[in-house]
Amino acid sequence: MKIDRLTTYLVPPRWLFLRIDTDDGPTGWGEPVVEGRAATVATAVEEMADYLIGQDPLRIEEHWNVLAKGGFYRGGPILSSALAGIDQALWDIAGKSIGVPVHQMLGGHVRDRVRVYSWIGGDDPREVAVEAAIKVEQGFTAVKMNGSGPLRVIDTPAQAAAVAERVAAVREVLGPDRDVAVDFHGRMSLPMARRVLPLLEEFAPMFVEEPVVPEVSELVGQLVAATPIPIALGERLYNRWDFRRVLPTGVAVIQPDLSHAGGISEVRKIATMAEAYDVALAPHCPLGPIALASSLQVALASPNLLIQEQSLGIHYNAGSDLLDYLVDASVFDYTDGFVARLTGPGLGIEVDAAAVEKAAAVGHRWRNQVWRRDDGSFAEW
Ligand SMILES: [Mg+2]
């Protein structure tokens, strides 16, 4: 069996899918994308195809090594995301070629189902409380919310109190038997985070995510020392060497993204490395169905999994969503806040190739917003 062809599809709302065809074996699907830079990643995939065409698709580790290191320059979101999508597609081919799900090739499942959380949006406390109530009604046992809008380096007591008020409103709806996680998208400075996090302690978040930008991840130990709230980060780290720098800080949860951090091969290794530091795994996944299936394959096989992110109904998905590209969308049915083990071969989903081709004819040019503070200066989004 040899790799015959790589084809990328730019599909709404903001994704890039990859199809790898083999000469006489199965077809594999991957999702190589960085949100807002999909076309750049597609070009990186196209360049990597020069090496892959004609190769045996089952030598995944060998191809990972060559593609990650063989171009001399390495790491970062573009190259690591291109490699991630290729890696997912190769695992899909490997599983399909012997008729087993990927997690079986990773040593088999260590859990029967995977707990997932759902996003709630909006900055108004009443809004997030209403949305949290809807998620509880749908059976979810955990939600995640944005902690704040744009913040000054050191912001006012009122801004800090507003963050606490939003989290309080959600905690009141959830009660003590469900969880809320609070994502800051790196919007706080270290000193602002030291001011805000103590105000959230009484609401016992499952974790606070990216309180500060990834550039200062190695300093997160200052926050760990300042609050009992578990700190999570890692959606903007791209390989095991990036994670090695943050694991000693005392971070509680790492969030590698299956479509950014080198794919199934690499996230599996990152998860194992984290386990040695007593750090839990919660794969980042605001992306599409192939990224989610890849995440679930690792989640099913990883003893230190905390919870899985998934994007159904997320605020980014206006117009098209996670289930639009699947032949059988029931694989992602959520029951009591869990998704059942994927039992199909490969990634465990069947991508609707016709739907993908149709959507790729539309394409997208998704970009995130650029936020400004009230003095006109750039603010973290
Ligand atoms: Mg996040």
Coordinates of C-alpha atoms and ligand atoms in Angstrom, one line a residue:
M1 CA 0.0 0.0 0.0
K2 CA 1.3 3.4 -1.0
I3 CA 0.2 7.0 -0.5
D4 CA -1.3 8.2 -3.8
R5 CA -2.7 11.6 -3.3
L6 CA -3.3 14.3 -0.7
T7 CA -6.4 16.6 -1.1
T8 CA -7.3 19.5 1.1
Y9 CA -10.8 21.0 1.5
L10 CA -11.4 24.5 2.9
V11 CA -14.8 24.1 4.5
P12 CA -17.1 26.4 6.6
P13 CA -17.3 27.5 9.3
R14 CA -13.4 27.8 9.6
W15 CA -11.9 24.4 9.0
L16 CA -9.5 22.6 6.7
F17 CA -10.0 18.9 6.0
L18 CA -7.4 16.6 4.4
R19 CA -8.1 13.4 2.5
I20 CA -5.2 10.9 1.9
D21 CA -5.9 8.3 -0.8
T22 CA -3.8 5.1 -1.1
D23 CA -3.2 3.1 -4.3
D24 CA -5.0 -0.1 -3.1
G25 CA -6.0 0.6 0.5
P26 CA -8.4 2.7 2.5
T27 CA -8.8 6.5 2.4
G28 CA -7.8 8.5 5.5
W29 CA -9.2 11.8 6.8
G30 CA -7.4 14.5 8.9
E31 CA -8.1 18.1 10.0
P32 CA -4.9 20.1 9.6
V33 CA -5.9 23.7 10.5
V34 CA -5.0 26.7 12.6
E35 CA -8.1 28.9 13.0
G36 CA -7.6 32.0 10.9
R37 CA -4.6 30.5 8.9
A38 CA -6.3 27.6 7.1
A39 CA -4.9 28.4 3.7
T40 CA -1.4 28.8 5.1
V41 CA -1.6 25.3 6.6
A42 CA -3.0 23.9 3.3
T43 CA 0.1 25.2 1.6
A44 CA 2.3 23.5 4.2
V45 CA 0.4 20.2 3.7
E46 CA 0.9 20.6 -0.1
E47 CA 4.7 21.0 0.4
M48 CA 4.8 18.0 2.8
A49 CA 3.0 15.9 0.1
D50 CA 6.3 15.9 -2.0
Y51 CA 7.8 13.6 0.6
L52 CA 4.7 11.5 1.3
I53 CA 3.6 10.5 -2.2
G54 CA 4.7 6.9 -2.8
Q55 CA 5.4 6.2 0.8
D56 CA 4.0 3.3 2.9
P57 CA 1.2 5.0 5.0
L58 CA 1.6 2.6 7.9
R59 CA 5.1 3.9 8.9
I60 CA 3.4 6.7 10.9
E61 CA 6.2 7.3 13.4
E62 CA 8.9 7.4 10.6
H63 CA 6.8 10.0 8.6
W64 CA 6.1 12.0 11.7
N65 CA 9.9 12.3 12.4
V66 CA 10.8 13.2 8.9
L67 CA 8.0 15.7 8.5
A68 CA 8.6 17.3 11.9
K69 CA 12.4 17.5 11.7
G70 CA 13.5 16.8 8.1
G71 CA 12.8 20.3 6.9
F72 CA 15.4 21.7 9.4
Y73 CA 13.0 24.4 10.7
R74 CA 10.4 22.9 13.0
G75 CA 7.6 23.4 15.5
G76 CA 5.1 26.3 15.6
P77 CA 1.5 26.4 14.7
I78 CA 1.6 26.1 10.9
L79 CA 4.0 23.2 10.5
S80 CA 2.8 21.3 13.6
S81 CA -0.9 21.7 12.4
A82 CA -0.1 20.5 8.9
L83 CA 1.7 17.5 10.4
A84 CA -1.2 16.9 12.8
G85 CA -3.8 16.5 10.1
I86 CA -1.5 14.2 8.1
D87 CA -0.8 12.1 11.2
Q88 CA -4.6 11.8 11.9
A89 CA -5.2 10.7 8.3
L90 CA -2.4 8.1 8.5
W91 CA -3.8 6.7 11.8
D92 CA -7.3 6.6 10.1
I93 CA -5.8 4.5 7.2
A94 CA -3.9 2.2 9.6
G95 CA -7.0 1.5 11.7
K96 CA -9.2 1.0 8.6
S97 CA -6.6 -1.3 7.0
I98 CA -7.0 -3.8 9.8
G99 CA -10.6 -3.0 10.8
V100 CA -10.0 -1.6 14.3
P101 CA -10.5 1.8 16.0
V102 CA -7.3 3.9 16.6
H103 CA -7.6 3.6 20.4
Q104 CA -7.2 -0.2 20.1
M105 CA -3.8 0.4 18.4
L106 CA -2.9 2.7 21.3
G107 CA -3.4 -0.2 23.8
G108 CA -7.2 -0.3 24.0
H109 CA -9.7 1.8 25.8
V110 CA -9.3 2.6 29.5
R111 CA -12.8 4.1 29.8
D112 CA -16.1 3.2 28.2
R113 CA -17.2 6.7 27.5
V114 CA -15.7 10.2 27.5
R115 CA -17.0 13.1 29.6
V116 CA -17.4 16.3 27.4
Y117 CA -18.1 19.9 28.2
S118 CA -20.1 22.4 26.3
W119 CA -19.4 26.1 25.7
I120 CA -21.6 28.8 27.0
G121 CA -21.1 32.3 25.6
G122 CA -22.0 35.9 26.3
D123 CA -20.6 38.4 28.7
D124 CA -23.8 39.3 30.6
P125 CA -24.1 37.2 33.8
R126 CA -27.8 36.6 33.1
E127 CA -27.0 35.3 29.6
V128 CA -24.4 32.8 30.8
A129 CA -26.7 31.6 33.6
V130 CA -29.6 31.0 31.1
E131 CA -27.2 29.2 28.7
A132 CA -25.9 27.1 31.6
A133 CA -29.4 26.1 32.5
I134 CA -30.0 24.9 28.9
K135 CA -26.9 22.8 29.0
V136 CA -27.9 21.2 32.3
E137 CA -31.3 20.5 30.7
Q138 CA -29.4 18.8 27.8
G139 CA -27.6 16.6 30.2
F140 CA -24.2 18.2 30.3
T141 CA -22.4 18.0 33.6
A142 CA -19.7 20.6 32.7
V143 CA -19.6 23.9 30.9
K144 CA -16.9 26.3 29.9
M145 CA -17.2 30.1 29.6
N146 CA -15.1 33.1 28.8
G147 CA -14.0 34.8 31.9
S148 CA -13.8 38.4 30.6
G149 CA -13.7 40.7 27.7
P150 CA -10.6 42.8 26.9
L151 CA -8.8 43.9 30.1
R152 CA -6.2 46.5 30.9
V153 CA -2.8 45.4 32.3
I154 CA -4.1 46.2 35.7
D155 CA -7.8 46.7 35.6
T156 CA -10.3 48.2 38.0
P157 CA -11.9 46.4 41.0
A158 CA -15.2 46.6 39.1
Q159 CA -13.8 44.6 36.2
A160 CA -12.4 42.0 38.5
A161 CA -15.7 41.8 40.4
A162 CA -17.6 41.4 37.0
V163 CA -15.6 38.3 36.3
A164 CA -16.5 36.8 39.6
E165 CA -20.2 37.8 39.2
R166 CA -20.4 35.9 35.9
V167 CA -18.8 32.8 37.4
A168 CA -21.1 33.1 40.4
A169 CA -24.2 33.2 38.3
V170 CA -23.2 30.0 36.5
R171 CA -22.2 28.2 39.7
E172 CA -25.6 29.0 41.1
V173 CA -27.3 27.3 38.2
L174 CA -25.0 24.3 38.2
G175 CA -25.0 23.5 41.9
P176 CA -22.1 21.6 43.5
D177 CA -22.5 18.4 41.4
R178 CA -21.5 19.9 38.1
D179 CA -18.4 21.8 36.8
V180 CA -17.6 25.1 35.3
A181 CA -14.3 26.0 33.6
V182 CA -13.3 29.6 32.9
D183 CA -11.2 30.5 29.9
F184 CA -9.3 33.8 29.8
H185 CA -7.7 33.4 26.3
G186 CA -4.5 35.0 27.8
R187 CA -6.4 38.3 28.4
M188 CA -4.9 38.8 31.9
S189 CA -1.4 39.9 32.9
L190 CA 0.2 38.0 35.7
P191 CA -0.6 40.7 38.3
M192 CA -4.2 41.0 37.1
A193 CA -4.5 37.2 37.3
R194 CA -3.2 37.3 40.8
R195 CA -5.9 39.8 41.6
V196 CA -8.8 38.0 39.9
L197 CA -8.2 34.4 40.7
P198 CA -8.7 34.7 44.4
L199 CA -12.1 36.2 43.8
L200 CA -13.1 33.0 41.9
E201 CA -11.9 30.5 44.5
E202 CA -15.3 30.4 46.4
F203 CA -17.0 29.2 43.1
A204 CA -14.5 26.3 42.7
P205 CA -14.0 26.3 39.0
M206 CA -12.9 22.9 37.5
F207 CA -10.0 24.9 36.1
V208 CA -9.1 28.4 34.9
E209 CA -7.7 28.3 31.4
E210 CA -5.0 30.4 29.7
P211 CA -5.1 33.1 32.4
V212 CA -2.0 34.6 30.7
V213 CA -0.6 34.4 27.2
P214 CA 1.4 31.3 26.2
E215 CA 4.6 33.4 25.8
V216 CA 4.8 33.5 29.6
S217 CA 3.6 30.0 30.3
E218 CA 6.9 29.2 32.1
L219 CA 5.9 31.8 34.7
V220 CA 2.6 30.2 35.5
G221 CA 4.1 28.8 38.7
Q222 CA 3.5 32.3 40.2
L223 CA -0.2 31.7 39.8
V224 CA -0.1 28.1 41.0
A225 CA 1.5 29.4 44.2
A226 CA -1.1 32.1 44.5
T227 CA -4.4 30.1 44.2
P228 CA -5.8 26.6 44.8
I229 CA -7.7 26.9 41.5
P230 CA -6.4 24.3 39.0
I231 CA -4.6 26.1 36.1
A232 CA -5.0 24.8 32.6
L233 CA -3.1 25.7 29.4
G234 CA -1.6 24.3 26.2
E235 CA -3.9 25.0 23.2
R236 CA -1.1 27.2 21.8
L237 CA 1.8 24.7 22.5
Y238 CA 2.8 22.5 19.7
N239 CA 4.9 19.5 20.7
R240 CA 6.4 17.6 23.6
W241 CA 9.3 20.0 23.9
D242 CA 6.9 23.0 24.3
F243 CA 5.1 21.1 27.0
R244 CA 8.3 20.1 28.8
R245 CA 8.9 23.7 29.6
V246 CA 5.5 24.2 31.4
L247 CA 5.0 20.8 33.1
P248 CA 7.3 21.7 36.0
T249 CA 5.3 24.9 36.9
G250 CA 2.6 22.9 38.7
V251 CA 0.0 23.5 36.1
A252 CA -3.0 21.1 36.7
V253 CA -4.3 20.4 33.3
I254 CA -2.8 20.5 29.8
Q255 CA -4.8 21.1 26.7
P256 CA -2.9 20.0 23.6
D257 CA -5.0 20.3 20.4
L258 CA -5.1 17.2 18.2
S259 CA -5.0 19.5 15.1
H260 CA -2.2 21.7 16.3
A261 CA 0.2 19.6 18.4
G262 CA 1.4 17.1 15.9
G263 CA -1.7 14.9 15.9
I264 CA -2.5 11.6 17.6
S265 CA 1.1 10.4 17.7
E266 CA 2.4 13.5 19.5
V267 CA -0.6 14.2 21.8
R268 CA -0.4 10.6 23.0
K269 CA 3.2 11.2 24.0
I270 CA 2.5 14.6 25.5
A271 CA -0.3 13.0 27.6
T272 CA 2.0 10.3 28.9
M273 CA 4.7 12.8 29.7
A274 CA 2.1 14.9 31.7
E275 CA 1.1 11.8 33.6
A276 CA 4.6 11.6 35.1
Y277 CA 4.0 15.1 36.5
D278 CA 0.5 14.2 37.9
V279 CA -1.0 16.6 35.3
A280 CA -4.4 15.8 33.7
L281 CA -5.3 15.9 30.0
A282 CA -8.2 17.8 28.5
P283 CA -7.6 18.0 24.7
H284 CA -8.6 21.4 23.2
C285 CA -11.1 21.0 20.4
P286 CA -13.2 23.9 19.2
L287 CA -12.8 22.4 15.7
G288 CA -14.6 20.0 13.4
P289 CA -15.6 16.3 13.4
I290 CA -12.2 14.8 12.4
A291 CA -10.3 16.7 15.1
L292 CA -13.0 15.6 17.6
A293 CA -12.8 12.0 16.6
S294 CA -9.0 12.1 16.9
S295 CA -9.3 13.7 20.3
L296 CA -11.7 11.0 21.5
Q297 CA -9.3 8.2 20.3
V298 CA -6.6 9.6 22.5
A299 CA -9.0 10.4 25.3
L300 CA -10.3 6.8 25.3
A301 CA -6.7 5.4 25.6
S302 CA -5.3 7.9 28.1
P303 CA -5.5 7.1 31.9
N304 CA -5.0 10.8 32.9
L305 CA -7.9 12.3 30.9
L306 CA -10.0 14.9 32.8
I307 CA -12.5 15.9 30.2
Q308 CA -12.9 16.5 26.4
E309 CA -13.8 19.8 24.7
Q310 CA -16.2 19.7 21.8
S311 CA -17.6 22.4 19.6
L312 CA -21.2 21.5 18.9
G313 CA -23.2 24.8 18.9
I314 CA -20.1 26.8 19.8
H315 CA -20.3 30.5 19.0
Y316 CA -17.8 30.1 16.1
N317 CA -20.0 27.6 14.2
A318 CA -22.7 29.9 13.0
G319 CA -24.1 28.5 9.7
S320 CA -22.5 25.1 9.7
D321 CA -21.6 22.7 12.5
L322 CA -19.8 19.6 13.6
L323 CA -22.4 17.1 12.4
D324 CA -22.8 18.4 8.8
Y325 CA -19.9 16.4 7.4
L326 CA -20.7 13.0 8.8
V327 CA -22.6 10.1 7.2
D328 CA -23.8 9.0 10.6
A329 CA -23.8 11.9 13.1
S330 CA -25.1 9.7 15.9
V331 CA -21.4 8.8 16.8
F332 CA -21.3 12.2 18.6
D333 CA -24.6 11.8 20.5
Y334 CA -24.1 13.1 24.0
T335 CA -25.9 11.2 26.8
D336 CA -25.7 12.6 30.4
G337 CA -22.7 14.7 29.3
F338 CA -20.7 11.7 27.9
V339 CA -20.0 10.5 24.4
A340 CA -19.9 6.8 23.9
R341 CA -16.7 5.0 22.8
L342 CA -16.2 5.2 19.0
T343 CA -16.1 1.6 17.8
G344 CA -15.8 2.1 14.0
P345 CA -12.5 1.4 12.3
G346 CA -9.8 4.1 12.1
L347 CA -10.9 7.4 13.6
G348 CA -14.4 5.9 14.1
I349 CA -16.3 8.3 11.9
E350 CA -17.5 8.2 8.3
V351 CA -16.8 11.5 6.6
D352 CA -19.5 12.5 4.0
A353 CA -17.1 13.1 1.1
A354 CA -19.9 14.6 -1.0
A355 CA -20.9 17.1 1.7
V356 CA -17.2 18.1 2.1
E357 CA -16.8 18.7 -1.6
K358 CA -19.9 20.7 -1.8
A359 CA -18.9 22.8 1.2
A360 CA -15.4 23.3 -0.2
A361 CA -16.9 25.0 -3.2
V362 CA -18.1 27.7 -0.8
G363 CA -14.9 27.8 1.4
H364 CA -14.3 30.5 4.0
R365 CA -12.0 33.3 5.0
W366 CA -12.6 33.1 8.7
R367 CA -10.5 35.5 10.8
N368 CA -10.7 36.2 14.5
Q369 CA -11.5 39.7 15.7
V370 CA -8.9 42.2 16.7
W371 CA -9.8 43.8 20.0
R372 CA -8.8 47.2 21.2
R373 CA -8.7 48.7 24.7
D374 CA -10.4 52.1 25.3
D375 CA -7.1 53.9 24.6
G376 CA -7.0 52.3 21.1
S377 CA -4.2 49.8 22.0
F378 CA -4.2 46.2 21.0
A379 CA -6.0 43.8 23.5
E380 CA -5.8 40.0 23.6
W381 CA -8.9 38.4 22.0
Ligands
MG1 MG -9.1 28.2 25.3

